[in-house]
Amino acid sequence: MTYFGRVLTAMITPFNQAGAVDYESARRLASYLVSHGTDTIVVCGTTGESPTLSWSEEYELFQVVKAAVDGQGKVVAGTGSNSTKEAIEATQKAADLGLDGTLQVVPYYNKPPQAGLQAHFSAIATAVPNLPIMLYNVPGRTGQNLEASTVAKLAEIPNIIAVKEASGDLDQVSEIRRLTAPGFEIYSGDDSLTLPMLSVGAIGVVSVASHLVGDELYQMIQAYEAGQVSTARDIHLKLLPLCKALFATTNPILIKAALQLQGWPVGVCRSPLSEAPTDLVDNLKHLMAELELLPAAVV
């Protein structure tokens, strides 16, 4: 058994035409996701455009998504910050709202050394001991890598139970698995690396593609765990072009475009992210049509 499950969706944040958070669309999307392969919804992470959300918007989203899921899955709050004090305050708020866990990104821009990272995450875990924590390593965005040895030290803290690894480094994933107890949960932070990471000890994915193919991702992981490696590989290869296409420019620009193609009124990204380039949307539309992910009217 895993605490967070196998497929976690890093949910987008819908905006209306005026650029305000569309809480009703968020509610409907969250309800849809937990009925299509998602075990846990991650709210206000990178894909949720947390850098351009206010804390009041984030707290409202936490409550809306929790009510929408209504026990069908877990809800994890992205409450990380490059300020330890701010991260503790937001994490305590998530705990007070009854969420199931928190995603804690490596502090960005200020590039703390490993000792600083260990102190940062330890302080959050100690301040809010009743909320399970998933570490989030994404050096391509934060500018700093959370090393395997640091993860191993943090994994000894009871409520730090998982890591989302988006370094793209399979050796690092292997080292984390080697250094941590079997119950410590490792998740792929890249859809296209989910199957390779399963082979070296990951148990699931924090996914963007699961907005579109959550059931298929779940089937792939189940097949691998059941020893049906060729079946898992076939699903992986089938979904690979879509997974790569969704990241042809800065996430979440293209997953929002894909959801719009399906008829979801999610709006565009907040500035400074820009609208999706036409050529990338056309390619995405072609791939979605091949996978039968588009309404008949769009095809």
PDB file of C-alpha atoms in Angstrom:
ATOM      1  CA  MET A   1       0.000   0.000   0.000  1.00  0.00           C
ATOM      2  CA  THR A   2       1.079   3.561  -0.702  1.00  0.00           C
ATOM      3  CA  TYR A   3      -0.098   6.678   1.054  1.00  0.00           C
ATOM      4  CA  PHE A   4      -0.481   8.940  -1.984  1.00  0.00           C
ATOM      5  CA  GLY A   5      -1.330   6.208  -4.498  1.00  0.00           C
ATOM      6  CA  ARG A   6       0.111   5.576  -7.944  1.00  0.00           C
ATOM      7  CA  VAL A   7      -1.162   8.418 -10.154  1.00  0.00           C
ATOM      8  CA  LEU A   8      -1.115  11.920  -8.736  1.00  0.00           C
ATOM      9  CA  THR A   9      -2.348  14.701 -10.983  1.00  0.00           C
ATOM     10  CA  ALA A  10      -0.633  18.076 -10.753  1.00  0.00           C
ATOM     11  CA  MET A  11      -3.858  19.937 -11.508  1.00  0.00           C
ATOM     12  CA  ILE A  12      -4.001  23.099 -13.596  1.00  0.00           C
ATOM     13  CA  THR A  13      -5.707  26.186 -12.215  1.00  0.00           C
ATOM     14  CA  PRO A  14      -8.585  27.348 -14.442  1.00  0.00           C
ATOM     15  CA  PHE A  15      -9.046  31.060 -15.060  1.00  0.00           C
ATOM     16  CA  ASN A  16     -12.053  32.867 -16.496  1.00  0.00           C
ATOM     17  CA  GLN A  17     -11.936  35.448 -19.309  1.00  0.00           C
ATOM     18  CA  ALA A  18     -11.205  38.193 -16.789  1.00  0.00           C
ATOM     19  CA  GLY A  19      -8.180  36.287 -15.499  1.00  0.00           C
ATOM     20  CA  ALA A  20      -9.703  35.396 -12.130  1.00  0.00           C
ATOM     21  CA  VAL A  21      -9.586  31.862 -10.729  1.00  0.00           C
ATOM     22  CA  ASP A  22     -12.584  29.883 -11.992  1.00  0.00           C
ATOM     23  CA  TYR A  23     -13.397  27.880  -8.894  1.00  0.00           C
ATOM     24  CA  GLU A  24     -16.406  26.143 -10.448  1.00  0.00           C
ATOM     25  CA  SER A  25     -14.294  24.782 -13.320  1.00  0.00           C
ATOM     26  CA  ALA A  26     -11.692  23.688 -10.767  1.00  0.00           C
ATOM     27  CA  ARG A  27     -14.378  21.817  -8.869  1.00  0.00           C
ATOM     28  CA  ARG A  28     -15.626  20.030 -11.997  1.00  0.00           C
ATOM     29  CA  LEU A  29     -12.122  19.163 -13.187  1.00  0.00           C
ATOM     30  CA  ALA A  30     -11.100  17.762  -9.795  1.00  0.00           C
ATOM     31  CA  SER A  31     -14.216  15.593  -9.692  1.00  0.00           C
ATOM     32  CA  TYR A  32     -13.477  14.337 -13.207  1.00  0.00           C
ATOM     33  CA  LEU A  33      -9.854  13.499 -12.422  1.00  0.00           C
ATOM     34  CA  VAL A  34     -10.564  11.302  -9.396  1.00  0.00           C
ATOM     35  CA  SER A  35     -12.963   9.273 -11.517  1.00  0.00           C
ATOM     36  CA  HIS A  36     -10.362   8.806 -14.293  1.00  0.00           C
ATOM     37  CA  GLY A  37      -7.291   7.215 -12.750  1.00  0.00           C
ATOM     38  CA  THR A  38      -6.170   9.879 -10.282  1.00  0.00           C
ATOM     39  CA  ASP A  39      -5.495   8.777  -6.700  1.00  0.00           C
ATOM     40  CA  THR A  40      -4.363  12.174  -5.419  1.00  0.00           C
ATOM     41  CA  ILE A  41      -4.742  15.707  -6.727  1.00  0.00           C
ATOM     42  CA  VAL A  42      -1.858  18.100  -6.205  1.00  0.00           C
ATOM     43  CA  VAL A  43      -3.220  21.649  -6.019  1.00  0.00           C
ATOM     44  CA  CYS A  44      -1.173  24.793  -6.615  1.00  0.00           C
ATOM     45  CA  GLY A  45       2.036  23.189  -7.784  1.00  0.00           C
ATOM     46  CA  THR A  46       4.008  24.255 -10.849  1.00  0.00           C
ATOM     47  CA  THR A  47       1.259  23.091 -13.193  1.00  0.00           C
ATOM     48  CA  GLY A  48      -1.248  24.982 -11.059  1.00  0.00           C
ATOM     49  CA  GLU A  49       0.676  28.219 -11.709  1.00  0.00           C
ATOM     50  CA  SER A  50       1.433  28.775  -8.042  1.00  0.00           C
ATOM     51  CA  PRO A  51       3.983  31.548  -8.742  1.00  0.00           C
ATOM     52  CA  THR A  52       1.169  33.831  -9.975  1.00  0.00           C
ATOM     53  CA  LEU A  53      -1.494  32.852  -7.427  1.00  0.00           C
ATOM     54  CA  SER A  54      -2.051  34.754  -4.204  1.00  0.00           C
ATOM     55  CA  TRP A  55      -2.126  32.787  -0.958  1.00  0.00           C
ATOM     56  CA  SER A  56      -5.835  33.645  -0.566  1.00  0.00           C
ATOM     57  CA  GLU A  57      -6.541  32.148  -4.007  1.00  0.00           C
ATOM     58  CA  GLU A  58      -4.543  29.060  -3.097  1.00  0.00           C
ATOM     59  CA  TYR A  59      -6.355  28.541   0.205  1.00  0.00           C
ATOM     60  CA  GLU A  60      -9.702  28.837  -1.572  1.00  0.00           C
ATOM     61  CA  LEU A  61      -8.581  26.292  -4.178  1.00  0.00           C
ATOM     62  CA  PHE A  62      -7.520  23.888  -1.428  1.00  0.00           C
ATOM     63  CA  GLN A  63     -11.036  23.970   0.002  1.00  0.00           C
ATOM     64  CA  VAL A  64     -12.839  23.791  -3.344  1.00  0.00           C
ATOM     65  CA  VAL A  65     -10.829  20.778  -4.519  1.00  0.00           C
ATOM     66  CA  LYS A  66     -11.147  18.998  -1.179  1.00  0.00           C
ATOM     67  CA  ALA A  67     -14.943  19.382  -1.307  1.00  0.00           C
ATOM     68  CA  ALA A  68     -15.052  18.239  -4.942  1.00  0.00           C
ATOM     69  CA  VAL A  69     -12.989  15.111  -4.312  1.00  0.00           C
ATOM     70  CA  ASP A  70     -15.189  14.281  -1.310  1.00  0.00           C
ATOM     71  CA  GLY A  71     -13.196  11.273  -0.134  1.00  0.00           C
ATOM     72  CA  GLN A  72     -12.729   9.712  -3.593  1.00  0.00           C
ATOM     73  CA  GLY A  73      -9.048  10.615  -3.511  1.00  0.00           C
ATOM     74  CA  LYS A  74      -6.494  12.581  -1.555  1.00  0.00           C
ATOM     75  CA  VAL A  75      -5.623  16.277  -1.913  1.00  0.00           C
ATOM     76  CA  VAL A  76      -2.076  17.548  -1.550  1.00  0.00           C
ATOM     77  CA  ALA A  77      -1.334  21.259  -1.239  1.00  0.00           C
ATOM     78  CA  GLY A  78       1.623  22.921  -2.903  1.00  0.00           C
ATOM     79  CA  THR A  79       2.733  25.053   0.037  1.00  0.00           C
ATOM     80  CA  GLY A  80       6.446  25.296  -0.655  1.00  0.00           C
ATOM     81  CA  SER A  81       8.310  28.596  -0.756  1.00  0.00           C
ATOM     82  CA  ASN A  82      11.807  30.014  -0.928  1.00  0.00           C
ATOM     83  CA  SER A  83      11.054  31.438   2.530  1.00  0.00           C
ATOM     84  CA  THR A  84      11.026  28.844   5.303  1.00  0.00           C
ATOM     85  CA  LYS A  85       8.741  30.997   7.454  1.00  0.00           C
ATOM     86  CA  GLU A  86       6.225  31.423   4.630  1.00  0.00           C
ATOM     87  CA  ALA A  87       6.272  27.698   3.818  1.00  0.00           C
ATOM     88  CA  ILE A  88       5.564  26.830   7.456  1.00  0.00           C
ATOM     89  CA  GLU A  89       2.628  29.252   7.612  1.00  0.00           C
ATOM     90  CA  ALA A  90       1.090  27.927   4.386  1.00  0.00           C
ATOM     91  CA  THR A  91       1.632  24.309   5.416  1.00  0.00           C
ATOM     92  CA  GLN A  92      -0.053  24.903   8.748  1.00  0.00           C
ATOM     93  CA  LYS A  93      -3.010  26.409   6.886  1.00  0.00           C
ATOM     94  CA  ALA A  94      -3.233  23.290   4.694  1.00  0.00           C
ATOM     95  CA  ALA A  95      -3.221  21.120   7.807  1.00  0.00           C
ATOM     96  CA  ASP A  96      -5.938  23.265   9.399  1.00  0.00           C
ATOM     97  CA  LEU A  97      -8.074  22.805   6.272  1.00  0.00           C
ATOM     98  CA  GLY A  98      -7.830  19.025   6.591  1.00  0.00           C
ATOM     99  CA  LEU A  99      -5.785  18.294   3.481  1.00  0.00           C
ATOM    100  CA  ASP A 100      -3.988  14.971   3.113  1.00  0.00           C
ATOM    101  CA  GLY A 101      -0.461  16.167   2.494  1.00  0.00           C
ATOM    102  CA  THR A 102       1.821  18.893   1.236  1.00  0.00           C
ATOM    103  CA  LEU A 103       4.233  19.231  -1.675  1.00  0.00           C
ATOM    104  CA  GLN A 104       7.399  21.095  -0.680  1.00  0.00           C
ATOM    105  CA  VAL A 105       9.478  22.397  -3.567  1.00  0.00           C
ATOM    106  CA  VAL A 106      13.198  23.040  -3.223  1.00  0.00           C
ATOM    107  CA  PRO A 107      13.563  26.755  -2.405  1.00  0.00           C
ATOM    108  CA  TYR A 108      14.014  28.571  -5.689  1.00  0.00           C
ATOM    109  CA  TYR A 109      16.308  31.420  -6.736  1.00  0.00           C
ATOM    110  CA  ASN A 110      18.236  31.696  -3.451  1.00  0.00           C
ATOM    111  CA  LYS A 111      20.001  28.335  -4.113  1.00  0.00           C
ATOM    112  CA  PRO A 112      20.643  27.136  -0.554  1.00  0.00           C
ATOM    113  CA  PRO A 113      23.392  24.542  -0.037  1.00  0.00           C
ATOM    114  CA  GLN A 114      22.462  21.020   1.030  1.00  0.00           C
ATOM    115  CA  ALA A 115      22.728  21.912   4.733  1.00  0.00           C
ATOM    116  CA  GLY A 116      20.289  24.769   4.144  1.00  0.00           C
ATOM    117  CA  LEU A 117      17.879  22.502   2.293  1.00  0.00           C
ATOM    118  CA  GLN A 118      17.974  19.949   5.085  1.00  0.00           C
ATOM    119  CA  ALA A 119      17.308  22.657   7.684  1.00  0.00           C
ATOM    120  CA  HIS A 120      14.475  24.155   5.593  1.00  0.00           C
ATOM    121  CA  PHE A 121      12.532  20.927   5.120  1.00  0.00           C
ATOM    122  CA  SER A 122      13.241  19.755   8.658  1.00  0.00           C
ATOM    123  CA  ALA A 123      11.814  22.994  10.052  1.00  0.00           C
ATOM    124  CA  ILE A 124       8.587  22.590   8.064  1.00  0.00           C
ATOM    125  CA  ALA A 125       8.183  18.946   9.084  1.00  0.00           C
ATOM    126  CA  THR A 126       8.808  19.772  12.733  1.00  0.00           C
ATOM    127  CA  ALA A 127       6.422  22.736  12.731  1.00  0.00           C
ATOM    128  CA  VAL A 128       3.566  20.761  11.134  1.00  0.00           C
ATOM    129  CA  PRO A 129       4.178  17.156  12.249  1.00  0.00           C
ATOM    130  CA  ASN A 130       0.645  15.944  11.538  1.00  0.00           C
ATOM    131  CA  LEU A 131       0.793  16.514   7.756  1.00  0.00           C
ATOM    132  CA  PRO A 132       2.621  14.091   5.428  1.00  0.00           C
ATOM    133  CA  ILE A 133       5.228  15.795   3.247  1.00  0.00           C
ATOM    134  CA  MET A 134       6.358  15.066  -0.303  1.00  0.00           C
ATOM    135  CA  LEU A 135       9.651  16.718  -1.233  1.00  0.00           C
ATOM    136  CA  TYR A 136       9.815  18.165  -4.748  1.00  0.00           C
ATOM    137  CA  ASN A 137      13.124  18.241  -6.589  1.00  0.00           C
ATOM    138  CA  VAL A 138      12.998  20.119  -9.903  1.00  0.00           C
ATOM    139  CA  PRO A 139      16.433  21.695 -10.435  1.00  0.00           C
ATOM    140  CA  GLY A 140      15.550  22.887 -13.936  1.00  0.00           C
ATOM    141  CA  ARG A 141      13.178  25.384 -12.322  1.00  0.00           C
ATOM    142  CA  THR A 142      14.685  25.996  -8.888  1.00  0.00           C
ATOM    143  CA  GLY A 143      18.352  26.218  -9.827  1.00  0.00           C
ATOM    144  CA  GLN A 144      19.398  23.769  -7.116  1.00  0.00           C
ATOM    145  CA  ASN A 145      19.454  19.979  -6.949  1.00  0.00           C
ATOM    146  CA  LEU A 146      18.263  18.131  -3.834  1.00  0.00           C
ATOM    147  CA  GLU A 147      20.924  15.442  -3.581  1.00  0.00           C
ATOM    148  CA  ALA A 148      20.131  11.818  -2.806  1.00  0.00           C
ATOM    149  CA  SER A 149      22.090  11.896   0.442  1.00  0.00           C
ATOM    150  CA  THR A 150      20.039  14.880   1.628  1.00  0.00           C
ATOM    151  CA  VAL A 151      16.797  13.141   0.711  1.00  0.00           C
ATOM    152  CA  ALA A 152      17.941  10.107   2.696  1.00  0.00           C
ATOM    153  CA  LYS A 153      18.568  12.217   5.800  1.00  0.00           C
ATOM    154  CA  LEU A 154      15.180  13.927   5.457  1.00  0.00           C
ATOM    155  CA  ALA A 155      13.440  10.578   4.928  1.00  0.00           C
ATOM    156  CA  GLU A 156      14.304   9.701   8.524  1.00  0.00           C
ATOM    157  CA  ILE A 157      11.807  12.354   9.686  1.00  0.00           C
ATOM    158  CA  PRO A 158       8.493  10.521  10.240  1.00  0.00           C
ATOM    159  CA  ASN A 159       6.201  12.819   8.241  1.00  0.00           C
ATOM    160  CA  ILE A 160       8.535  13.229   5.254  1.00  0.00           C
ATOM    161  CA  ILE A 161       7.297  10.204   3.378  1.00  0.00           C
ATOM    162  CA  ALA A 162       7.895  10.807  -0.328  1.00  0.00           C
ATOM    163  CA  VAL A 163       9.798  12.679  -3.020  1.00  0.00           C
ATOM    164  CA  LYS A 164       8.749  13.905  -6.440  1.00  0.00           C
ATOM    165  CA  GLU A 165      11.920  13.535  -8.506  1.00  0.00           C
ATOM    166  CA  ALA A 166      12.015  15.745 -11.596  1.00  0.00           C
ATOM    167  CA  SER A 167      15.773  15.932 -12.083  1.00  0.00           C
ATOM    168  CA  GLY A 168      15.618  13.534 -15.034  1.00  0.00           C
ATOM    169  CA  ASP A 169      18.569  11.658 -13.529  1.00  0.00           C
ATOM    170  CA  LEU A 170      17.915   7.927 -13.205  1.00  0.00           C
ATOM    171  CA  ASP A 171      21.174   7.432 -11.323  1.00  0.00           C
ATOM    172  CA  GLN A 172      19.975   9.879  -8.698  1.00  0.00           C
ATOM    173  CA  VAL A 173      16.634   8.070  -8.436  1.00  0.00           C
ATOM    174  CA  SER A 174      18.508   4.793  -8.016  1.00  0.00           C
ATOM    175  CA  GLU A 175      20.657   6.312  -5.280  1.00  0.00           C
ATOM    176  CA  ILE A 176      17.599   7.630  -3.422  1.00  0.00           C
ATOM    177  CA  ARG A 177      16.087   4.149  -3.540  1.00  0.00           C
ATOM    178  CA  ARG A 178      19.339   2.621  -2.328  1.00  0.00           C
ATOM    179  CA  LEU A 179      19.654   5.006   0.612  1.00  0.00           C
ATOM    180  CA  THR A 180      16.055   5.108   1.862  1.00  0.00           C
ATOM    181  CA  ALA A 181      13.780   2.596   3.553  1.00  0.00           C
ATOM    182  CA  PRO A 182      11.454   0.566   1.304  1.00  0.00           C
ATOM    183  CA  GLY A 183       8.413   2.467   2.560  1.00  0.00           C
ATOM    184  CA  PHE A 184       9.721   5.846   1.386  1.00  0.00           C
ATOM    185  CA  GLU A 185       7.739   6.730  -1.752  1.00  0.00           C
ATOM    186  CA  ILE A 186       9.518   7.899  -4.909  1.00  0.00           C
ATOM    187  CA  TYR A 187       7.458   9.484  -7.677  1.00  0.00           C
ATOM    188  CA  SER A 188       8.460  10.454 -11.176  1.00  0.00           C
ATOM    189  CA  GLY A 189       8.062  14.152 -11.842  1.00  0.00           C
ATOM    190  CA  ASP A 190       8.228  13.560 -15.600  1.00  0.00           C
ATOM    191  CA  ASP A 191       5.480  11.643 -17.389  1.00  0.00           C
ATOM    192  CA  SER A 192       7.818  10.248 -20.026  1.00  0.00           C
ATOM    193  CA  LEU A 193      10.174   8.824 -17.369  1.00  0.00           C
ATOM    194  CA  THR A 194       7.529   7.056 -15.298  1.00  0.00           C
ATOM    195  CA  LEU A 195       8.209   3.558 -16.622  1.00  0.00           C
ATOM    196  CA  PRO A 196      12.022   3.854 -16.491  1.00  0.00           C
ATOM    197  CA  MET A 197      11.781   5.169 -12.943  1.00  0.00           C
ATOM    198  CA  LEU A 198       9.531   2.288 -11.893  1.00  0.00           C
ATOM    199  CA  SER A 199      12.347  -0.040 -12.869  1.00  0.00           C
ATOM    200  CA  VAL A 200      14.703   1.551 -10.338  1.00  0.00           C
ATOM    201  CA  GLY A 201      12.286   1.839  -7.439  1.00  0.00           C
ATOM    202  CA  ALA A 202       9.695   4.558  -8.037  1.00  0.00           C
ATOM    203  CA  ILE A 203       6.074   3.678  -7.285  1.00  0.00           C
ATOM    204  CA  GLY A 204       4.136   6.184  -9.384  1.00  0.00           C
ATOM    205  CA  VAL A 205       4.013   9.594 -11.033  1.00  0.00           C
ATOM    206  CA  VAL A 206       3.011  13.150 -10.277  1.00  0.00           C
ATOM    207  CA  SER A 207       1.570  13.687 -13.703  1.00  0.00           C
ATOM    208  CA  VAL A 208       0.484  16.374 -16.126  1.00  0.00           C
ATOM    209  CA  ALA A 209      -0.650  13.971 -18.861  1.00  0.00           C
ATOM    210  CA  SER A 210      -3.107  12.359 -16.427  1.00  0.00           C
ATOM    211  CA  HIS A 211      -5.472  15.242 -17.155  1.00  0.00           C
ATOM    212  CA  LEU A 212      -5.933  13.441 -20.475  1.00  0.00           C
ATOM    213  CA  VAL A 213      -4.811   9.813 -19.986  1.00  0.00           C
ATOM    214  CA  GLY A 214      -5.042   9.094 -16.274  1.00  0.00           C
ATOM    215  CA  ASP A 215      -6.638   5.696 -16.732  1.00  0.00           C
ATOM    216  CA  GLU A 216      -3.947   4.624 -19.190  1.00  0.00           C
ATOM    217  CA  LEU A 217      -1.132   5.726 -16.894  1.00  0.00           C
ATOM    218  CA  TYR A 218      -2.708   3.797 -14.051  1.00  0.00           C
ATOM    219  CA  GLN A 219      -2.965   0.704 -16.272  1.00  0.00           C
ATOM    220  CA  MET A 220       0.697   1.034 -17.229  1.00  0.00           C
ATOM    221  CA  ILE A 221       1.817   1.132 -13.605  1.00  0.00           C
ATOM    222  CA  GLN A 222      -0.462  -1.762 -12.661  1.00  0.00           C
ATOM    223  CA  ALA A 223       0.855  -3.836 -15.571  1.00  0.00           C
ATOM    224  CA  TYR A 224       4.461  -3.208 -14.552  1.00  0.00           C
ATOM    225  CA  GLU A 225       3.792  -4.069 -10.917  1.00  0.00           C
ATOM    226  CA  ALA A 226       2.075  -7.278 -12.040  1.00  0.00           C
ATOM    227  CA  GLY A 227       5.162  -8.311 -14.002  1.00  0.00           C
ATOM    228  CA  GLN A 228       3.543  -7.576 -17.374  1.00  0.00           C
ATOM    229  CA  VAL A 229       6.496  -5.546 -18.544  1.00  0.00           C
ATOM    230  CA  SER A 230       5.806  -5.765 -22.280  1.00  0.00           C
ATOM    231  CA  THR A 231       2.241  -4.517 -21.737  1.00  0.00           C
ATOM    232  CA  ALA A 232       3.547  -1.623 -19.654  1.00  0.00           C
ATOM    233  CA  ARG A 233       6.116  -0.834 -22.335  1.00  0.00           C
ATOM    234  CA  ASP A 234       3.459  -0.814 -25.050  1.00  0.00           C
ATOM    235  CA  ILE A 235       1.374   1.710 -23.106  1.00  0.00           C
ATOM    236  CA  HIS A 236       4.478   3.806 -22.407  1.00  0.00           C
ATOM    237  CA  LEU A 237       5.407   3.924 -26.087  1.00  0.00           C
ATOM    238  CA  LYS A 238       1.826   4.700 -27.110  1.00  0.00           C
ATOM    239  CA  LEU A 239       1.657   7.690 -24.750  1.00  0.00           C
ATOM    240  CA  LEU A 240       5.246   8.896 -25.225  1.00  0.00           C
ATOM    241  CA  PRO A 241       4.606  11.327 -28.141  1.00  0.00           C
ATOM    242  CA  LEU A 242       1.771  12.963 -26.215  1.00  0.00           C
ATOM    243  CA  CYS A 243       3.848  13.231 -23.045  1.00  0.00           C
ATOM    244  CA  LYS A 244       6.699  14.869 -24.953  1.00  0.00           C
ATOM    245  CA  ALA A 245       4.374  17.189 -26.888  1.00  0.00           C
ATOM    246  CA  LEU A 246       2.850  18.546 -23.676  1.00  0.00           C
ATOM    247  CA  PHE A 247       6.295  19.841 -22.689  1.00  0.00           C
ATOM    248  CA  ALA A 248       7.325  21.318 -26.058  1.00  0.00           C
ATOM    249  CA  THR A 249       7.118  24.698 -24.338  1.00  0.00           C
ATOM    250  CA  THR A 250       6.857  25.811 -20.726  1.00  0.00           C
ATOM    251  CA  ASN A 251       4.338  23.823 -18.687  1.00  0.00           C
ATOM    252  CA  PRO A 252       1.353  24.350 -18.177  1.00  0.00           C
ATOM    253  CA  ILE A 253       0.840  26.236 -21.452  1.00  0.00           C
ATOM    254  CA  LEU A 254       0.154  23.147 -23.561  1.00  0.00           C
ATOM    255  CA  ILE A 255      -1.852  21.087 -21.071  1.00  0.00           C
ATOM    256  CA  LYS A 256      -4.215  24.047 -20.835  1.00  0.00           C
ATOM    257  CA  ALA A 257      -4.396  24.152 -24.637  1.00  0.00           C
ATOM    258  CA  ALA A 258      -5.133  20.409 -24.694  1.00  0.00           C
ATOM    259  CA  LEU A 259      -7.937  20.773 -22.160  1.00  0.00           C
ATOM    260  CA  GLN A 260      -9.389  23.620 -24.203  1.00  0.00           C
ATOM    261  CA  LEU A 261      -9.380  21.319 -27.246  1.00  0.00           C
ATOM    262  CA  GLN A 262     -11.460  18.888 -25.188  1.00  0.00           C
ATOM    263  CA  GLY A 263     -13.922  21.634 -24.305  1.00  0.00           C
ATOM    264  CA  TRP A 264     -12.777  22.464 -20.779  1.00  0.00           C
ATOM    265  CA  PRO A 265     -13.092  26.226 -20.090  1.00  0.00           C
ATOM    266  CA  VAL A 266      -9.748  26.540 -18.330  1.00  0.00           C
ATOM    267  CA  GLY A 267      -8.566  29.805 -19.863  1.00  0.00           C
ATOM    268  CA  VAL A 268      -4.983  30.683 -20.671  1.00  0.00           C
ATOM    269  CA  CYS A 269      -2.019  31.012 -18.351  1.00  0.00           C
ATOM    270  CA  ARG A 270      -1.376  34.106 -16.304  1.00  0.00           C
ATOM    271  CA  SER A 271       1.374  36.466 -17.384  1.00  0.00           C
ATOM    272  CA  PRO A 272       4.322  36.154 -17.743  1.00  0.00           C
ATOM    273  CA  LEU A 273       3.453  32.813 -19.362  1.00  0.00           C
ATOM    274  CA  SER A 274       2.198  33.291 -22.908  1.00  0.00           C
ATOM    275  CA  GLU A 275      -0.413  31.622 -25.074  1.00  0.00           C
ATOM    276  CA  ALA A 276       0.380  28.357 -26.836  1.00  0.00           C
ATOM    277  CA  PRO A 277       2.063  28.695 -30.265  1.00  0.00           C
ATOM    278  CA  THR A 278      -0.225  27.606 -33.111  1.00  0.00           C
ATOM    279  CA  ASP A 279       2.165  25.010 -34.501  1.00  0.00           C
ATOM    280  CA  LEU A 280       2.500  23.293 -31.125  1.00  0.00           C
ATOM    281  CA  VAL A 281      -1.273  23.263 -30.649  1.00  0.00           C
ATOM    282  CA  ASP A 282      -1.729  21.779 -34.135  1.00  0.00           C
ATOM    283  CA  ASN A 283       0.731  18.996 -33.303  1.00  0.00           C
ATOM    284  CA  LEU A 284      -1.003  18.388 -29.994  1.00  0.00           C
ATOM    285  CA  LYS A 285      -4.375  18.236 -31.717  1.00  0.00           C
ATOM    286  CA  HIS A 286      -3.027  15.657 -34.176  1.00  0.00           C
ATOM    287  CA  LEU A 287      -1.652  13.441 -31.399  1.00  0.00           C
ATOM    288  CA  MET A 288      -4.850  13.726 -29.357  1.00  0.00           C
ATOM    289  CA  ALA A 289      -6.910  12.748 -32.392  1.00  0.00           C
ATOM    290  CA  GLU A 290      -4.757   9.641 -32.868  1.00  0.00           C
ATOM    291  CA  LEU A 291      -5.407   8.688 -29.236  1.00  0.00           C
ATOM    292  CA  GLU A 292      -9.127   9.449 -29.573  1.00  0.00           C
ATOM    293  CA  LEU A 293      -8.948  12.160 -26.929  1.00  0.00           C
ATOM    294  CA  LEU A 294     -10.911  14.792 -28.845  1.00  0.00           C
ATOM    295  CA  PRO A 295     -14.658  15.339 -29.106  1.00  0.00           C
ATOM    296  CA  ALA A 296     -16.055  14.404 -32.519  1.00  0.00           C
ATOM    297  CA  ALA A 297     -16.801  18.041 -33.332  1.00  0.00           C
ATOM    298  CA  VAL A 298     -13.124  18.988 -32.901  1.00  0.00           C
ATOM    299  CA  VAL A 299     -11.766  16.076 -34.937  1.00  0.00           C
TER     300      VAL A 299
END
